[in-house]
JSON list of C-alpha atoms in Angstrom, two decimals:
[
{"chain": "D", "resi": 84, "resn": "UNK", "atom": "CA", "xyz": [100.79, 89.02, 112.80]},
{"chain": "D", "resi": 85, "resn": "UNK", "atom": "CA", "xyz": [100.03, 92.40, 111.27]},
{"chain": "D", "resi": 86, "resn": "UNK", "atom": "CA", "xyz": [102.76, 92.21, 108.59]},
{"chain": "D", "resi": 87, "resn": "UNK", "atom": "CA", "xyz": [104.52, 95.31, 107.44]},
{"chain": "D", "resi": 88, "resn": "UNK", "atom": "CA", "xyz": [104.95, 98.59, 109.30]},
{"chain": "D", "resi": 89, "resn": "UNK", "atom": "CA", "xyz": [105.57, 101.76, 107.37]},
{"chain": "D", "resi": 90, "resn": "UNK", "atom": "CA", "xyz": [106.52, 105.03, 109.02]},
{"chain": "D", "resi": 91, "resn": "UNK", "atom": "CA", "xyz": [106.28, 108.16, 106.85]},
{"chain": "D", "resi": 92, "resn": "UNK", "atom": "CA", "xyz": [107.35, 111.71, 107.66]},
{"chain": "D", "resi": 93, "resn": "UNK", "atom": "CA", "xyz": [106.18, 113.11, 110.99]},
{"chain": "D", "resi": 94, "resn": "UNK", "atom": "CA", "xyz": [104.04, 110.01, 111.72]},
{"chain": "D", "resi": 95, "resn": "UNK", "atom": "CA", "xyz": [103.82, 110.77, 115.41]},
{"chain": "D", "resi": 96, "resn": "UNK", "atom": "CA", "xyz": [103.44, 114.56, 115.06]},
{"chain": "D", "resi": 97, "resn": "UNK", "atom": "CA", "xyz": [107.04, 114.99, 116.27]},
{"chain": "D", "resi": 98, "resn": "UNK", "atom": "CA", "xyz": [108.21, 118.60, 115.89]},
{"chain": "D", "resi": 99, "resn": "UNK", "atom": "CA", "xyz": [104.64, 119.83, 115.67]},
{"chain": "D", "resi": 100, "resn": "UNK", "atom": "CA", "xyz": [104.30, 120.73, 119.28]},
{"chain": "D", "resi": 101, "resn": "UNK", "atom": "CA", "xyz": [104.61, 124.47, 118.72]},
{"chain": "D", "resi": 102, "resn": "UNK", "atom": "CA", "xyz": [101.86, 124.61, 116.12]},
{"chain": "D", "resi": 103, "resn": "UNK", "atom": "CA", "xyz": [98.44, 126.09, 117.03]},
{"chain": "D", "resi": 104, "resn": "UNK", "atom": "CA", "xyz": [96.15, 123.36, 118.41]},
{"chain": "D", "resi": 105, "resn": "UNK", "atom": "CA", "xyz": [93.52, 123.52, 115.70]},
{"chain": "D", "resi": 106, "resn": "UNK", "atom": "CA", "xyz": [96.18, 123.32, 112.92]},
{"chain": "D", "resi": 107, "resn": "UNK", "atom": "CA", "xyz": [97.25, 119.78, 113.71]},
{"chain": "D", "resi": 108, "resn": "UNK", "atom": "CA", "xyz": [94.62, 117.07, 113.04]},
{"chain": "D", "resi": 109, "resn": "UNK", "atom": "CA", "xyz": [95.10, 113.28, 113.07]},
{"chain": "D", "resi": 110, "resn": "UNK", "atom": "CA", "xyz": [92.77, 110.53, 111.77]},
{"chain": "D", "resi": 111, "resn": "UNK", "atom": "CA", "xyz": [92.95, 106.80, 112.49]},
{"chain": "D", "resi": 112, "resn": "UNK", "atom": "CA", "xyz": [91.37, 103.71, 111.06]},
{"chain": "D", "resi": 113, "resn": "UNK", "atom": "CA", "xyz": [91.64, 100.15, 112.20]},
{"chain": "D", "resi": 114, "resn": "UNK", "atom": "CA", "xyz": [90.26, 97.04, 110.51]},
{"chain": "D", "resi": 115, "resn": "UNK", "atom": "CA", "xyz": [90.04, 93.44, 111.74]},
{"chain": "D", "resi": 116, "resn": "UNK", "atom": "CA", "xyz": [89.59, 90.30, 109.69]},
{"chain": "D", "resi": 117, "resn": "UNK", "atom": "CA", "xyz": [86.07, 89.15, 109.15]},
{"chain": "D", "resi": 118, "resn": "UNK", "atom": "CA", "xyz": [86.78, 85.83, 107.42]},
{"chain": "D", "resi": 119, "resn": "UNK", "atom": "CA", "xyz": [88.73, 82.76, 108.33]},
{"chain": "D", "resi": 120, "resn": "UNK", "atom": "CA", "xyz": [92.46, 82.43, 107.50]},
{"chain": "D", "resi": 121, "resn": "UNK", "atom": "CA", "xyz": [91.76, 80.00, 104.66]},
{"chain": "D", "resi": 122, "resn": "UNK", "atom": "CA", "xyz": [89.55, 82.40, 102.72]},
{"chain": "D", "resi": 123, "resn": "UNK", "atom": "CA", "xyz": [91.44, 83.62, 99.55]},
{"chain": "D", "resi": 124, "resn": "UNK", "atom": "CA", "xyz": [88.62, 85.94, 98.46]},
{"chain": "D", "resi": 125, "resn": "UNK", "atom": "CA", "xyz": [90.02, 89.27, 99.74]},
{"chain": "D", "resi": 126, "resn": "UNK", "atom": "CA", "xyz": [91.02, 92.72, 98.59]},
{"chain": "D", "resi": 127, "resn": "UNK", "atom": "CA", "xyz": [94.42, 94.29, 99.57]},
{"chain": "D", "resi": 128, "resn": "UNK", "atom": "CA", "xyz": [93.88, 96.94, 102.29]},
{"chain": "D", "resi": 129, "resn": "UNK", "atom": "CA", "xyz": [90.52, 95.41, 103.41]},
{"chain": "D", "resi": 130, "resn": "UNK", "atom": "CA", "xyz": [89.62, 93.75, 106.67]},
{"chain": "D", "resi": 131, "resn": "UNK", "atom": "CA", "xyz": [89.45, 90.37, 104.99]},
{"chain": "D", "resi": 132, "resn": "UNK", "atom": "CA", "xyz": [93.20, 90.63, 104.25]},
{"chain": "D", "resi": 133, "resn": "UNK", "atom": "CA", "xyz": [94.22, 90.83, 107.89]},
{"chain": "D", "resi": 134, "resn": "UNK", "atom": "CA", "xyz": [94.26, 93.52, 110.50]},
{"chain": "D", "resi": 135, "resn": "UNK", "atom": "CA", "xyz": [95.39, 97.03, 109.48]},
{"chain": "D", "resi": 136, "resn": "UNK", "atom": "CA", "xyz": [95.98, 100.25, 111.33]},
{"chain": "D", "resi": 137, "resn": "UNK", "atom": "CA", "xyz": [96.31, 103.62, 109.60]},
{"chain": "D", "resi": 138, "resn": "UNK", "atom": "CA", "xyz": [97.09, 106.94, 111.34]},
{"chain": "D", "resi": 139, "resn": "UNK", "atom": "CA", "xyz": [97.80, 110.13, 109.49]},
{"chain": "D", "resi": 140, "resn": "UNK", "atom": "CA", "xyz": [98.88, 113.64, 110.76]},
{"chain": "D", "resi": 141, "resn": "UNK", "atom": "CA", "xyz": [97.75, 116.81, 108.94]},
{"chain": "D", "resi": 142, "resn": "UNK", "atom": "CA", "xyz": [99.17, 120.26, 109.40]},
{"chain": "D", "resi": 143, "resn": "UNK", "atom": "CA", "xyz": [96.81, 122.97, 108.05]},
{"chain": "D", "resi": 144, "resn": "UNK", "atom": "CA", "xyz": [95.30, 120.46, 105.75]},
{"chain": "D", "resi": 145, "resn": "UNK", "atom": "CA", "xyz": [98.48, 118.98, 104.34]},
{"chain": "D", "resi": 146, "resn": "UNK", "atom": "CA", "xyz": [99.69, 115.48, 105.18]},
{"chain": "D", "resi": 147, "resn": "UNK", "atom": "CA", "xyz": [102.77, 115.55, 107.35]},
{"chain": "D", "resi": 148, "resn": "UNK", "atom": "CA", "xyz": [103.08, 111.92, 108.33]},
{"chain": "D", "resi": 149, "resn": "UNK", "atom": "CA", "xyz": [101.55, 108.49, 108.41]},
{"chain": "D", "resi": 150, "resn": "UNK", "atom": "CA", "xyz": [101.78, 105.25, 110.35]},
{"chain": "D", "resi": 151, "resn": "UNK", "atom": "CA", "xyz": [100.63, 102.19, 108.31]},
{"chain": "D", "resi": 152, "resn": "UNK", "atom": "CA", "xyz": [100.45, 98.65, 109.82]},
{"chain": "D", "resi": 153, "resn": "UNK", "atom": "CA", "xyz": [99.39, 95.68, 107.73]},
{"chain": "D", "resi": 154, "resn": "UNK", "atom": "CA", "xyz": [98.65, 95.52, 103.98]},
{"chain": "D", "resi": 155, "resn": "UNK", "atom": "CA", "xyz": [96.98, 98.95, 103.40]},
{"chain": "D", "resi": 156, "resn": "UNK", "atom": "CA", "xyz": [98.19, 99.71, 99.82]},
{"chain": "D", "resi": 157, "resn": "UNK", "atom": "CA", "xyz": [98.32, 103.44, 100.98]},
{"chain": "D", "resi": 158, "resn": "UNK", "atom": "CA", "xyz": [102.10, 103.84, 101.17]},
{"chain": "D", "resi": 159, "resn": "UNK", "atom": "CA", "xyz": [102.86, 105.34, 97.85]},
{"chain": "D", "resi": 160, "resn": "UNK", "atom": "CA", "xyz": [99.85, 107.61, 97.86]},
{"chain": "D", "resi": 161, "resn": "UNK", "atom": "CA", "xyz": [100.56, 109.04, 101.25]},
{"chain": "D", "resi": 162, "resn": "UNK", "atom": "CA", "xyz": [104.30, 109.46, 100.51]},
{"chain": "D", "resi": 163, "resn": "UNK", "atom": "CA", "xyz": [103.35, 111.54, 97.40]},
{"chain": "D", "resi": 164, "resn": "UNK", "atom": "CA", "xyz": [100.92, 113.58, 99.42]},
{"chain": "D", "resi": 165, "resn": "UNK", "atom": "CA", "xyz": [103.57, 114.38, 101.93]},
{"chain": "D", "resi": 166, "resn": "UNK", "atom": "CA", "xyz": [106.23, 115.23, 99.33]},
{"chain": "D", "resi": 167, "resn": "UNK", "atom": "CA", "xyz": [103.80, 117.30, 97.14]},
{"chain": "D", "resi": 168, "resn": "UNK", "atom": "CA", "xyz": [102.21, 119.19, 100.00]},
{"chain": "D", "resi": 169, "resn": "UNK", "atom": "CA", "xyz": [98.69, 118.96, 98.48]},
{"chain": "D", "resi": 170, "resn": "UNK", "atom": "CA", "xyz": [95.89, 120.37, 100.64]},
{"chain": "D", "resi": 171, "resn": "UNK", "atom": "CA", "xyz": [93.56, 117.42, 101.42]},
{"chain": "D", "resi": 172, "resn": "UNK", "atom": "CA", "xyz": [91.61, 119.10, 104.22]},
{"chain": "D", "resi": 173, "resn": "UNK", "atom": "CA", "xyz": [88.37, 118.78, 102.12]},
{"chain": "D", "resi": 174, "resn": "UNK", "atom": "CA", "xyz": [88.53, 115.04, 102.28]},
{"chain": "D", "resi": 175, "resn": "UNK", "atom": "CA", "xyz": [88.48, 114.79, 106.11]},
{"chain": "D", "resi": 176, "resn": "UNK", "atom": "CA", "xyz": [88.68, 111.30, 107.53]},
{"chain": "D", "resi": 177, "resn": "UNK", "atom": "CA", "xyz": [87.64, 109.75, 104.18]},
{"chain": "D", "resi": 178, "resn": "UNK", "atom": "CA", "xyz": [91.21, 110.10, 103.07]},
{"chain": "D", "resi": 179, "resn": "UNK", "atom": "CA", "xyz": [91.92, 106.94, 105.02]},
{"chain": "D", "resi": 180, "resn": "UNK", "atom": "CA", "xyz": [89.75, 105.00, 102.58]},
{"chain": "D", "resi": 181, "resn": "UNK", "atom": "CA", "xyz": [90.53, 106.38, 99.14]},
{"chain": "D", "resi": 182, "resn": "UNK", "atom": "CA", "xyz": [88.41, 103.69, 97.40]},
{"chain": "D", "resi": 183, "resn": "UNK", "atom": "CA", "xyz": [85.38, 105.32, 98.97]},
{"chain": "D", "resi": 184, "resn": "UNK", "atom": "CA", "xyz": [86.09, 108.95, 98.16]},
{"chain": "D", "resi": 185, "resn": "UNK", "atom": "CA", "xyz": [83.20, 110.03, 95.84]},
{"chain": "D", "resi": 186, "resn": "UNK", "atom": "CA", "xyz": [84.86, 108.90, 92.61]},
{"chain": "D", "resi": 187, "resn": "UNK", "atom": "CA", "xyz": [88.21, 110.51, 93.42]},
{"chain": "D", "resi": 188, "resn": "UNK", "atom": "CA", "xyz": [91.22, 108.36, 92.93]},
{"chain": "D", "resi": 189, "resn": "UNK", "atom": "CA", "xyz": [94.08, 109.92, 94.87]},
{"chain": "D", "resi": 190, "resn": "UNK", "atom": "CA", "xyz": [96.63, 108.02, 92.78]},
{"chain": "D", "resi": 191, "resn": "UNK", "atom": "CA", "xyz": [95.48, 110.05, 89.69]},
{"chain": "D", "resi": 192, "resn": "UNK", "atom": "CA", "xyz": [97.22, 113.10, 91.29]},
{"chain": "D", "resi": 193, "resn": "UNK", "atom": "CA", "xyz": [100.50, 111.36, 90.82]},
{"chain": "D", "resi": 194, "resn": "UNK", "atom": "CA", "xyz": [100.47, 109.77, 87.42]}
]
């Protein structure tokens, strides 16, 4: 089973129908386990930890919503990005994998 499901903000782009087509962007990431169920050597949010699915919705570069399934460890970061309205357009799809963003730790924005 995928575990937890977290719905944040306008996770399905609801109420964004009237926005210009190029202003609303969504990115998705899906991971699947690569090791057996008895393998305890895993990192939260990684494919080894079970399947995960992440979808985010941006409006003019600002996160509006997110759908998170499985152990992603992105809940707090995405919630803060939605609440603070920070422009993350320069990150593109790499925002789905913050541990790989050229030395940038998104959680540092919120400490």
